[in-house]
XYZ file of C-alpha atoms in Angstrom:
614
model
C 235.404 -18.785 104.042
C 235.930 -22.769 103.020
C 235.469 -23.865 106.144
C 232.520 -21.943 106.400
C 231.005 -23.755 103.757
C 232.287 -27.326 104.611
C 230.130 -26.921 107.935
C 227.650 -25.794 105.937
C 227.778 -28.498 103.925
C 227.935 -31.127 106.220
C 225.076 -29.976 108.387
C 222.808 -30.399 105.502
C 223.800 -33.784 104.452
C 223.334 -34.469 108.311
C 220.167 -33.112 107.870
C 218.897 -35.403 105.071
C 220.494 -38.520 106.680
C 218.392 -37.525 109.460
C 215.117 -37.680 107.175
C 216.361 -40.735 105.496
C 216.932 -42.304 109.138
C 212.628 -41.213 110.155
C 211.817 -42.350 106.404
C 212.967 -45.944 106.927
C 211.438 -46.143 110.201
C 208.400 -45.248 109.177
C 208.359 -48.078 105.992
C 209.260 -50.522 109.260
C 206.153 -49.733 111.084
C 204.016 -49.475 107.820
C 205.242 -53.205 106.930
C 204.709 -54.890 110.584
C 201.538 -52.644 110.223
C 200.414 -54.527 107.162
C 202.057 -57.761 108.326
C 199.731 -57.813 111.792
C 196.708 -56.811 109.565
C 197.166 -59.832 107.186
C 197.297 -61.820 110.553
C 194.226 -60.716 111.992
C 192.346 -61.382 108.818
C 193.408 -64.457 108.518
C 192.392 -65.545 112.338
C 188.744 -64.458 111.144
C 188.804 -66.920 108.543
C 190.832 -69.254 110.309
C 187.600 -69.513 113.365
C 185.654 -72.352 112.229
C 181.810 -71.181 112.857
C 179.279 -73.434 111.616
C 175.419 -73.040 112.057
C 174.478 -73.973 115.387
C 171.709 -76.807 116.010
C 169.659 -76.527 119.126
C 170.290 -79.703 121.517
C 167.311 -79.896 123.160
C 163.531 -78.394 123.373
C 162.932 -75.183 121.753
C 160.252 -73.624 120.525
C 162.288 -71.090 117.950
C 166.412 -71.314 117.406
C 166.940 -68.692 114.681
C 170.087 -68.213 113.316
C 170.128 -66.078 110.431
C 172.664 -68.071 108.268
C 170.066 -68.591 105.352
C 169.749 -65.573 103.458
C 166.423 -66.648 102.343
C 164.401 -66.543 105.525
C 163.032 -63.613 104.599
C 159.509 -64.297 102.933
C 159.854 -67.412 103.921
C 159.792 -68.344 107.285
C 160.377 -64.422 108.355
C 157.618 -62.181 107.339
C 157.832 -58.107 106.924
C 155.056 -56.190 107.315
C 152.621 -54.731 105.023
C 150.466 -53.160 107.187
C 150.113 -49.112 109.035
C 150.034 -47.846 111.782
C 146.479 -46.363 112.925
C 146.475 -43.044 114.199
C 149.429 -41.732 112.308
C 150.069 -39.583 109.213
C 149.653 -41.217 105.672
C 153.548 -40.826 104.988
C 154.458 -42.028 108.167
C 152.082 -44.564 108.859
C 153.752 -47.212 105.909
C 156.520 -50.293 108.243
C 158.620 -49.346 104.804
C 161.359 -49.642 106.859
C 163.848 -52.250 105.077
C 165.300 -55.610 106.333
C 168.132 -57.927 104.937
C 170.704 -60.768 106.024
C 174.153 -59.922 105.589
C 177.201 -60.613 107.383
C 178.480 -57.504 110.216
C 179.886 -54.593 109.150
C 183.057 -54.935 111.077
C 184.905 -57.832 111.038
C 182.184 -60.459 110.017
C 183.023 -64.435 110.428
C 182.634 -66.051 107.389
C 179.001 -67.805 107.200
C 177.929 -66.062 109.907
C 174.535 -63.721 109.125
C 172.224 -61.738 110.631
C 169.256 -59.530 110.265
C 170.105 -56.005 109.658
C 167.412 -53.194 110.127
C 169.052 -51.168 107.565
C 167.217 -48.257 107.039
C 166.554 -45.456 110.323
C 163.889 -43.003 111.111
C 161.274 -45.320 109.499
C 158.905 -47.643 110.746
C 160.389 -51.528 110.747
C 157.878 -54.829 111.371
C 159.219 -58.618 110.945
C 158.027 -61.252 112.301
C 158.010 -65.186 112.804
C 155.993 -68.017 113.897
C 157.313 -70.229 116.566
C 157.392 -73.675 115.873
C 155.052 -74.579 118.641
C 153.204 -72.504 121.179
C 154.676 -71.870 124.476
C 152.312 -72.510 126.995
C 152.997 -70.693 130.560
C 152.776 -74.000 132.782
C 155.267 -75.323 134.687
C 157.982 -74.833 132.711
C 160.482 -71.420 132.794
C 160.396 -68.614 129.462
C 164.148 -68.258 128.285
C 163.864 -65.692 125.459
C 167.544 -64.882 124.518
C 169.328 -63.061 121.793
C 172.004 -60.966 120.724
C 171.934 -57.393 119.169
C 175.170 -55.518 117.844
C 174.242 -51.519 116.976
C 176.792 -51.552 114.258
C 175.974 -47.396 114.328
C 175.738 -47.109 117.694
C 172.160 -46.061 118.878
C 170.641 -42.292 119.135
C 166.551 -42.659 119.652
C 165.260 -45.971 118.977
C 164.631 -49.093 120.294
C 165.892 -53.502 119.403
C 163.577 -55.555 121.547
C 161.314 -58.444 120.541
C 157.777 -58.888 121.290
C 156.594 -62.077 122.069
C 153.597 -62.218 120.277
C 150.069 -64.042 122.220
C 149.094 -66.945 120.530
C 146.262 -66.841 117.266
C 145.442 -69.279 115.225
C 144.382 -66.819 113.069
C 147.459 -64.811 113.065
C 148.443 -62.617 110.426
C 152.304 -61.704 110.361
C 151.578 -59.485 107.423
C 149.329 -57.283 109.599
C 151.881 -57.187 112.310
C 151.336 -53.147 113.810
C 152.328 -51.939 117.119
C 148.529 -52.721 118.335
C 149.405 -56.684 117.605
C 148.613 -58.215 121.074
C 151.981 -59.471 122.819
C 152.850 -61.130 125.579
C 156.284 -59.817 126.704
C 158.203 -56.797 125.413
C 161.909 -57.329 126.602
C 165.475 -55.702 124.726
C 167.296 -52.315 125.040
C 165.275 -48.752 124.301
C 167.147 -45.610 124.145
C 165.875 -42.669 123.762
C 168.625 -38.965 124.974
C 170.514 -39.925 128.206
C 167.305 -42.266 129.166
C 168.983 -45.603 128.681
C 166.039 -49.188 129.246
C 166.452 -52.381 128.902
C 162.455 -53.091 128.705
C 160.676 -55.874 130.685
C 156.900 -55.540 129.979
C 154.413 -58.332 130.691
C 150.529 -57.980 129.474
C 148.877 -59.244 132.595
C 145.002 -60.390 132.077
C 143.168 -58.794 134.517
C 140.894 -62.050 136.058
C 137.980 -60.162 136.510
C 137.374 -58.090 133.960
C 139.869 -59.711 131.007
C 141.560 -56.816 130.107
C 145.015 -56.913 129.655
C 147.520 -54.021 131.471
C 151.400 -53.041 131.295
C 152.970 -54.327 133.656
C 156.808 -52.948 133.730
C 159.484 -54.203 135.576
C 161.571 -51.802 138.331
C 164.168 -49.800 136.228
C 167.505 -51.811 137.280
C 170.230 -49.822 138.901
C 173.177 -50.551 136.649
C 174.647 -48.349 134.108
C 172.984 -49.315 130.470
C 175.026 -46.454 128.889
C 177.828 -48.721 127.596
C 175.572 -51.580 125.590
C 174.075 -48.532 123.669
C 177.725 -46.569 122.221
C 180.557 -49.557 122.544
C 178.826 -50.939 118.674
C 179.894 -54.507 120.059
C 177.531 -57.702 119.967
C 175.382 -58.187 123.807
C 173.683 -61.176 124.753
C 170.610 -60.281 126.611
C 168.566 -62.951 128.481
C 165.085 -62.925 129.879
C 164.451 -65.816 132.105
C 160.585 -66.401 133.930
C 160.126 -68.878 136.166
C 156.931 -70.475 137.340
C 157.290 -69.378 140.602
C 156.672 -65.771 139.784
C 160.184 -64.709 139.738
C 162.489 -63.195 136.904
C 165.858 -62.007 136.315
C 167.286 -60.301 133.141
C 171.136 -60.428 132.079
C 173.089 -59.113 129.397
C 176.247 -61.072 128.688
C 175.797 -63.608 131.168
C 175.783 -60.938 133.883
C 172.088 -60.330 135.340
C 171.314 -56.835 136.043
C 167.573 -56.673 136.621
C 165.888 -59.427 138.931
C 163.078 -59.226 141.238
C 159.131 -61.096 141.687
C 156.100 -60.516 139.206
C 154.169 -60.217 142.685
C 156.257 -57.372 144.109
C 158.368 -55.709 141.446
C 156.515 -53.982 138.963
C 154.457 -51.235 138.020
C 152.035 -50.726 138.325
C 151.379 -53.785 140.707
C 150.081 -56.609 139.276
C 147.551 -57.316 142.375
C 145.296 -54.193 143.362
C 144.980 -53.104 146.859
C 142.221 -54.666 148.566
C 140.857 -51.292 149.489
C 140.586 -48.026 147.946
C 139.115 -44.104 149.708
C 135.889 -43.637 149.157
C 135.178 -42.017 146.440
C 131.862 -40.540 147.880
C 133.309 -39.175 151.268
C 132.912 -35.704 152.399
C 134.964 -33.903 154.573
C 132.855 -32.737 157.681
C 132.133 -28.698 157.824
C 132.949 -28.856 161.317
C 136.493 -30.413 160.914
C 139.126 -28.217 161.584
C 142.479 -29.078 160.298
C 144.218 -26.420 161.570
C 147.059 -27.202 164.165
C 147.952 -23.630 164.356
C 145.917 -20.492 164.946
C 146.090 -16.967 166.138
C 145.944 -16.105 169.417
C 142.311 -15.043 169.717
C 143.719 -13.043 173.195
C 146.862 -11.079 171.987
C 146.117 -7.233 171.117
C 148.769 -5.081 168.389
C 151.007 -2.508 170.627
C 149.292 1.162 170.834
C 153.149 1.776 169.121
C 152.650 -0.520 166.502
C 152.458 2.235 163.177
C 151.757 0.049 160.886
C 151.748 2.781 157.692
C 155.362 3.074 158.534
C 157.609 2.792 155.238
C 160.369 0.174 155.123
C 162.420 2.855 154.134
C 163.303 6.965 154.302
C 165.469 9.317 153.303
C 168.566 9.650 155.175
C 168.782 13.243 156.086
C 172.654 12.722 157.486
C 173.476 12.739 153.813
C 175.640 15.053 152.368
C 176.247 15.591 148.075
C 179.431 14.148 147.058
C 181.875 17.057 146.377
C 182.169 17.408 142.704
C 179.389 16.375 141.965
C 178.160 17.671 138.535
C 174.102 18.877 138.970
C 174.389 21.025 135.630
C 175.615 18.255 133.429
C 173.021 15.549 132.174
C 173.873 11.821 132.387
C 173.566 11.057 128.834
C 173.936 13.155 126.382
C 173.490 13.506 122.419
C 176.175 12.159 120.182
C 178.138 15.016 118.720
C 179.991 12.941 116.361
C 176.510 11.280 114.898
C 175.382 11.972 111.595
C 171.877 11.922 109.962
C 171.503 9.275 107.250
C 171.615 10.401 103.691
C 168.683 7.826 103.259
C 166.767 9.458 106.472
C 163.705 11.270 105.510
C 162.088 13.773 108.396
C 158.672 13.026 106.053
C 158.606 9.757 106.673
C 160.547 8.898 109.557
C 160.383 12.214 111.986
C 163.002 14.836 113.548
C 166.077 12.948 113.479
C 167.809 12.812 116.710
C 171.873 12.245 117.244
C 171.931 8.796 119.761
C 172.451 9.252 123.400
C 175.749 8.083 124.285
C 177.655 8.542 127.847
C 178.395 11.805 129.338
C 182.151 11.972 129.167
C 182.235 14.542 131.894
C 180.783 12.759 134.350
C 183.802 9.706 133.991
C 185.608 11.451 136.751
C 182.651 12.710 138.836
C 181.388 11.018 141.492
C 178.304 12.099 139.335
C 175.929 13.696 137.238
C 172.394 15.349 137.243
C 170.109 16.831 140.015
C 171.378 14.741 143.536
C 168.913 13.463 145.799
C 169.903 12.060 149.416
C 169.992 8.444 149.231
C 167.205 5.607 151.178
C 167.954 3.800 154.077
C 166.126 1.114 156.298
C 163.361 3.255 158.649
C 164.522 2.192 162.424
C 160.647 2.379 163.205
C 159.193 0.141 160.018
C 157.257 -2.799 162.036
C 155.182 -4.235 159.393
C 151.609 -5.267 159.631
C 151.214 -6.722 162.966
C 149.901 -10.609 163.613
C 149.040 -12.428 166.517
C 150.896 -14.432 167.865
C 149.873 -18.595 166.999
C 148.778 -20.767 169.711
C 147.812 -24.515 169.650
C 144.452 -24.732 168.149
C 142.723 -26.506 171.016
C 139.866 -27.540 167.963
C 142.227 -29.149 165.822
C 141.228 -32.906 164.669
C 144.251 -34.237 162.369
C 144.487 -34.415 158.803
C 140.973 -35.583 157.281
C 141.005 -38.733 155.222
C 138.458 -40.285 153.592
C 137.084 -43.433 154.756
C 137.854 -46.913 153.437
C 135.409 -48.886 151.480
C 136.290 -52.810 149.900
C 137.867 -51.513 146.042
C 135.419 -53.133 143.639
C 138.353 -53.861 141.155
C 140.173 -55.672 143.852
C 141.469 -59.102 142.614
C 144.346 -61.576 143.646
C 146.152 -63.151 141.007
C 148.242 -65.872 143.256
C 150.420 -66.497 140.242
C 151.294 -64.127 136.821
C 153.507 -66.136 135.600
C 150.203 -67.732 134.059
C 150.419 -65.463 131.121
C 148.769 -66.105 127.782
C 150.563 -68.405 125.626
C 152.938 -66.743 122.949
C 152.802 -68.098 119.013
C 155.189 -65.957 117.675
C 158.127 -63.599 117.789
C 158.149 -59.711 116.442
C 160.305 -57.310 116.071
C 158.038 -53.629 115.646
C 160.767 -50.723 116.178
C 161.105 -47.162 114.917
C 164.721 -45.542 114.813
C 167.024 -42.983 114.190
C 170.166 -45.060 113.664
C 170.104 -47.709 110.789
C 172.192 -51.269 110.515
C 170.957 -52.723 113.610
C 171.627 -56.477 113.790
C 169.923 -58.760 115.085
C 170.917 -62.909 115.620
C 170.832 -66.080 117.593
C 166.552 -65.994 118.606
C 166.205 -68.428 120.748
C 162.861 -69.184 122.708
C 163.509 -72.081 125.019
C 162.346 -73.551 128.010
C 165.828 -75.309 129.047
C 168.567 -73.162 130.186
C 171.392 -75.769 129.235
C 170.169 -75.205 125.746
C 170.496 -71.367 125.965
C 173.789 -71.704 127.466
C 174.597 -74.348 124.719
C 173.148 -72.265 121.700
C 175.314 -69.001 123.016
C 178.519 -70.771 123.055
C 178.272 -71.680 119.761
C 177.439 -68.578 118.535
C 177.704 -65.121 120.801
C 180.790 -66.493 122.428
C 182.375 -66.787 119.081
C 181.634 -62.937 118.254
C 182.505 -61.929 121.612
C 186.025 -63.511 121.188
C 186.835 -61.542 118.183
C 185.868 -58.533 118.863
C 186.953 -58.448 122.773
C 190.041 -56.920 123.767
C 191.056 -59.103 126.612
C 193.281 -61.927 125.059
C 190.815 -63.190 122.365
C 192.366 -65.277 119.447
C 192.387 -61.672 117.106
C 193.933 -59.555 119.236
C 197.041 -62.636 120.293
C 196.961 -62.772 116.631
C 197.617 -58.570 116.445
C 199.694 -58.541 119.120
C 202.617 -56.401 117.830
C 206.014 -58.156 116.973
C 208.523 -56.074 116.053
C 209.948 -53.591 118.716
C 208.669 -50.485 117.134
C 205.303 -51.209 116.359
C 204.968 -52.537 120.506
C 206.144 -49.001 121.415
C 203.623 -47.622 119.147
C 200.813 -49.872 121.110
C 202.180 -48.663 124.467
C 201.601 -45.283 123.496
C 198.810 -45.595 122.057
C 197.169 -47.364 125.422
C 198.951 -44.648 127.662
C 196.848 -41.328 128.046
C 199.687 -39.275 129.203
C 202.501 -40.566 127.554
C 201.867 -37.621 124.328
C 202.779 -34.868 126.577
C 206.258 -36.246 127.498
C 206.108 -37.712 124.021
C 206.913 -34.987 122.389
C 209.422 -33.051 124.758
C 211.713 -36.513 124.939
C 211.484 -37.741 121.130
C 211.770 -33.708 120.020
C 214.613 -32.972 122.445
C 217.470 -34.727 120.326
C 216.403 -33.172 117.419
C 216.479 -30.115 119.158
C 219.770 -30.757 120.345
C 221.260 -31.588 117.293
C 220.227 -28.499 115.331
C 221.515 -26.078 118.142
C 224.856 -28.010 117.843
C 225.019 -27.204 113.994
C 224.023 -23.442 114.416
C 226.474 -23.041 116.774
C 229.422 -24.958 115.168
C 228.491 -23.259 111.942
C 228.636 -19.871 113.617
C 232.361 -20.402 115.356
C 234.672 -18.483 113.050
C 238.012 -19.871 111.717
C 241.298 -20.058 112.687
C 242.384 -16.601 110.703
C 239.429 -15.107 111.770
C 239.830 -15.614 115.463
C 243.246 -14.534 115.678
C 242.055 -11.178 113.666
C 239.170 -10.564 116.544
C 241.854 -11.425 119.231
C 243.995 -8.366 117.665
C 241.126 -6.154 117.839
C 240.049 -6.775 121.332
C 243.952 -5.975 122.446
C 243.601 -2.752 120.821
C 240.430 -1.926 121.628
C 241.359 -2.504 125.535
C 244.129 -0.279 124.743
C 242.400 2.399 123.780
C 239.985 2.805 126.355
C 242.937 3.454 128.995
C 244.074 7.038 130.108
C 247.492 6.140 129.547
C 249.376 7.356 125.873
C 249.863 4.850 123.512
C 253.225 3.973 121.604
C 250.689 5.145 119.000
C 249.982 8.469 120.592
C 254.129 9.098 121.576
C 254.761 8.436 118.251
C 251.666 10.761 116.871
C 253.540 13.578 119.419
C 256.756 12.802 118.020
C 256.098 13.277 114.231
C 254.130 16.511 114.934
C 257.526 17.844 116.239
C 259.145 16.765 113.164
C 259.804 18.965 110.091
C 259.829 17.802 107.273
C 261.869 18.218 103.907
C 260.128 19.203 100.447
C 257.307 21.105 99.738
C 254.935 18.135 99.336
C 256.462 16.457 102.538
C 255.598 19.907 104.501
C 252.109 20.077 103.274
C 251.406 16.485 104.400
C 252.398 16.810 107.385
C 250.412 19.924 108.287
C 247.375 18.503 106.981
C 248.533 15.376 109.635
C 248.782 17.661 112.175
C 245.533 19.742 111.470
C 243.777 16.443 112.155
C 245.704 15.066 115.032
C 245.829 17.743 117.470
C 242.210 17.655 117.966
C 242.526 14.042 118.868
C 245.331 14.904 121.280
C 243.575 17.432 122.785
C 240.727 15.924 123.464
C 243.517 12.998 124.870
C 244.772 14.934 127.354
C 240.775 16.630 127.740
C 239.671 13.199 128.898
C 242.796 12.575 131.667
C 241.954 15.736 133.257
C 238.431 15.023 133.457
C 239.263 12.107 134.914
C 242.090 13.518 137.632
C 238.835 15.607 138.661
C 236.917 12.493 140.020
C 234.628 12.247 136.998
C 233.080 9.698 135.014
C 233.945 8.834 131.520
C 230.699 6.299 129.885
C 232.053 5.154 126.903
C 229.451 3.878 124.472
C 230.319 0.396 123.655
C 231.997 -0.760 120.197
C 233.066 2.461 119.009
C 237.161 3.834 120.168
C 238.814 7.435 120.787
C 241.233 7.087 118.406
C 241.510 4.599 115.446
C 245.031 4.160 113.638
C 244.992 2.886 110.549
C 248.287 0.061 109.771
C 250.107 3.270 107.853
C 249.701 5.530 111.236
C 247.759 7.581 109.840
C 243.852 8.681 111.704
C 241.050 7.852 110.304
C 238.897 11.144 110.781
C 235.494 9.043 110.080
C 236.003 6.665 112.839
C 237.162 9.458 115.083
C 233.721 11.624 114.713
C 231.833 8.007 115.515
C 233.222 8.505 119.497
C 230.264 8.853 122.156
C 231.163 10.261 125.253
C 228.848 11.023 128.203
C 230.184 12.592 131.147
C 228.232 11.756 134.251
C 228.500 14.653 137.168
């Protein structure tokens, strides 16, 4: 029994050694945790960002940094939308410049549309108009949808030149020049380029959209990381569009958008009449070919097949569905009000094992002589004249516009969206004619962002680059999809191990107690022989032994009384055996039991099973 307990004991001080051992590991990773976060704030504040100055011609460099641009050189709008619902019409939608959500650089700002499923107007006046001449359009900025983006859109909208211009009354019906930035709307992903072209006869202006590119947009909407998108137009009627430095959409204002910016040069006449004598018909029936005198046209598609014959079994007397017996009326039913109460219909349970139920009728099949209506036959048509078109007349609207990049001059920049996800930010406007300046005003501004929050060897992630042994482990693991499933079979499996090992050295019995089990099994092999015992010889003996004294006499025909039925059924069991039967003993219990004194225990004796198999 104490050494019993000892194992007991020492298994559970193994077992909180064990949780002391997981503890301290744990504070380990939670300290190089801590440590590596400590580091990676202190590479934010340790980037040195200062407000970028344009080097070169520009015609707006915005950015952000001063929190006071709004109302000042940034304007929100005050006006509503026409058209729209009094609630709905308001731009309430609010604006404000504050550092990013997520990991901001110190002095760096930006203009945050913070509020979503409202209408949002801001706007600002370039410092000089841009003139379409012979110089290219670089618009270029960066958005970062801190939320991630579900319906809505964060373009700009180059606003035509006014000298009259009103930012306060900035609407969606302002006249712009250019709509380019990322729309989203579902699983319909855009990155907008939209030109107003001025239509040289007329003056009106008309959409013109550029071909949808072919490259997933999917990503810039849901990664809620900082992209750099770039519009370039170049005097000689091309464009191309890239979002961090990589250009995705390119193509010619001439040939690449829609609808086309030049109208075809002829158009159908409007006024032409197919002739009544055209026939258009390539085909026709055979004027010649008569129906077969056997043609029966009336005949079904399908009859009764008379081969048929009712399944046997088949229950005509006993109704497919049948009333409920088990239903019961409502208490709350009333026949007054709502009629003659009727049980619900409910399965025939005789007809489960019928092939079926109710009055049989042979089944269809297809008629051998169904034909269908007859047709003749089609022939060429020997009238037919082609498909009729109508004639072609000069198109009155036709104009050619040799060059589109001639678009009306822009005076400001806008920013009119409507959204269902709030905190979008906006920085870096830059409206530029040089593209060293673009590249130039990026650097020193989107590149910095970029190397922050980028995952492929930027200065924050060196600078959270695990150091301790544990906590790179943890990073492996974390970057390997699969590793979890063996995970927890090989970090489980010595724990596993280890408490199998206690059960089972807890369970193996002692010294004393192993020698006692050792004794049993030698008598218990014993017993189950045919052969007599020194037990049983000895049990003989005594019975033929007569004892002296009165009480000595009594005991030992009470002995007797309960051992000859043991010996009998002894020397019962040999002769069974010398027969060629078979003895099944059922296991754990004996045919005779001697207690240390000799004497039989009569309990344990009426405990023996015995089945005799013939």
């Amino acid at each position: 029994m104490r050494t019993s307990k000892m194992k007991i004991s020492l298994a559970l001080v193994s077992c909180v050694l064990l949780v002391c051992v997981v503890n301290a590991e744990d504070a380990v990773v939670e300290e190089v945790t801590d440590s590596s976060s400590e580091k990676a704030a202190s590479a934010i504040e340790k980037v040195q960002y200062v407000s970028p100055e344009p080097d070169g011609d520009v015609y707006l460099a915005e950015h952000f940094d001063n929190p006071e641009a709004i109302g000042t050189k940034w304007v929100k709008s005050q006006a509503k939308k026409e058209g729209t619902d009094e609630s709905l019409a308001k731009y309430d939608g609010l604006w404000a410049i504050e550092p990013a959500s997520k990991e901001p650089i110190p002095g760096d700002l930006g203009l945050v549309m913070k509020s979503k499923a409202k209408h949002a107007a801001i706007s600002a006046l370039l410092e000089k108009p841009f003139h379409f001449t012979d110089k290219p359009l670089i618009v270029q900025y960066d958005v970062t949808l801190q939320n991630g983006q579900e319906c809505g859109g964060a373009y700009l909208k180059l606003l035509q030149y006014d000298k009259e211009m009103r930012l306060s009354q900035f609407t969606d019906k302002t006249p712009y020049t250019i709509m380019f930035g990322p729309d989203k709307c579902g699983n319909d992903h855009k990155l907008h380029f939209i030109f107003q072209h001025k239509n040289p006869k007329n003056e009106s202006f008309e959409e013109k959209h550029a071909k949808k590119p072919s490259t997933k947009l999917d990503e810039y909407f849901s990664d809620k990381k900082p992209h750099l998108y770039r519009l370039q137009v170049y005097p000689d009627n091309t464009f191309d569009v890239s979002v961090d430095y990589k250009i995705i959409n390119k193509g010619s204002l001439l040939e690449d958008m829609v609808p086309p910016v030049n109208p075809p040069s002829e158009i159908d006449d409007p006024e032409d009449r197919m002739p009544s004598d055209w026939d258009e018909r390539e085909k026709i029936p055979d004027p010649a070919a008569v129906k077969p005198e056997d043609w029966d046209e009336d005949a079904p598609e399908q009859v009764i097949d008379e081969n048929a014959v009712k399944p046997s079994g088949w229950l005509e007397d006993e109704e497919i569905m049948i009333p409920d017996p088990t239903a019961v009326m409502p208490d709350d039913w009333d026949e007054e009000m709502d009629g003659t109460w009727e049980a619900p219909l409910i399965e025939n349970p005789a007809c489960e094992s019928a092939p079926g139920c109710g009055k049989w009728t042979p089944p269809m099949m297809p008629n051998p002589e169904f034909k269908g209506k007859w047709r003749a036959p089609l022939i060429d048509n020997p009238n037919y004249r082609g498909k009729w078109r109508p004639k072609k007349i000069p198109n009155p609207e036709y104009y050619f516009d040799p060059n589109p990049f001639h678009m009306s001059s822009i005076g400001a920049v806008g920013i009119e969206v409507w959204s269902m996800s709030d905190n979008i930010l906006f920085d870096n406007v830059i409206v530029t004619d040089e593209k060293d300046v673009a590249d130039q005003w990026a650097a020193a501004t989107f590149d910095i962002k970029r190397e922050l929050v980028d995952s492929d060897g930027n200065i924050l992630e060196r600078m959270r680059q695990p150091t301790h042994w544990i906590q790179r482990l943890g990073r492996w693991m974390n970057n390997s999809d699969w590793f979890w499933h063996a995970y927890g079979l090989v970090t489980l499996s010595p724990v596993y191990l280890f408490f199998g090992f206690l059960f089972w050295w807890v369970r193996q019995p002692s010294e004393e107690e192993d020698e006692e089990k050792k004794a049993q099994a030698a008598a218990a092999a014993a017993k189950k022989s045919d052969a007599l015992t020194p037990d049983d010889e000895a049990i003989e003996a005594e019975a033929d032994v007569e004892g002296s004294g009165e009480e000595e006499q009594e005991e030992m025909e009470a002995e007797e009384e309960e051992t000859a039925p043991l010996i009998e059924a002894k020397k019962s069991f040999k002769s069974i055996c010398e027969q060629g039967l078979e003895i099944d003993m059922v296991p754990n219990y004996s045919i005779v039991d001697v207690k240390k004194d000799g004497r039989y225990s009569k309990r344990q004796y009426r405990q023996v099973k015995i089945k005799l198999i013939f």
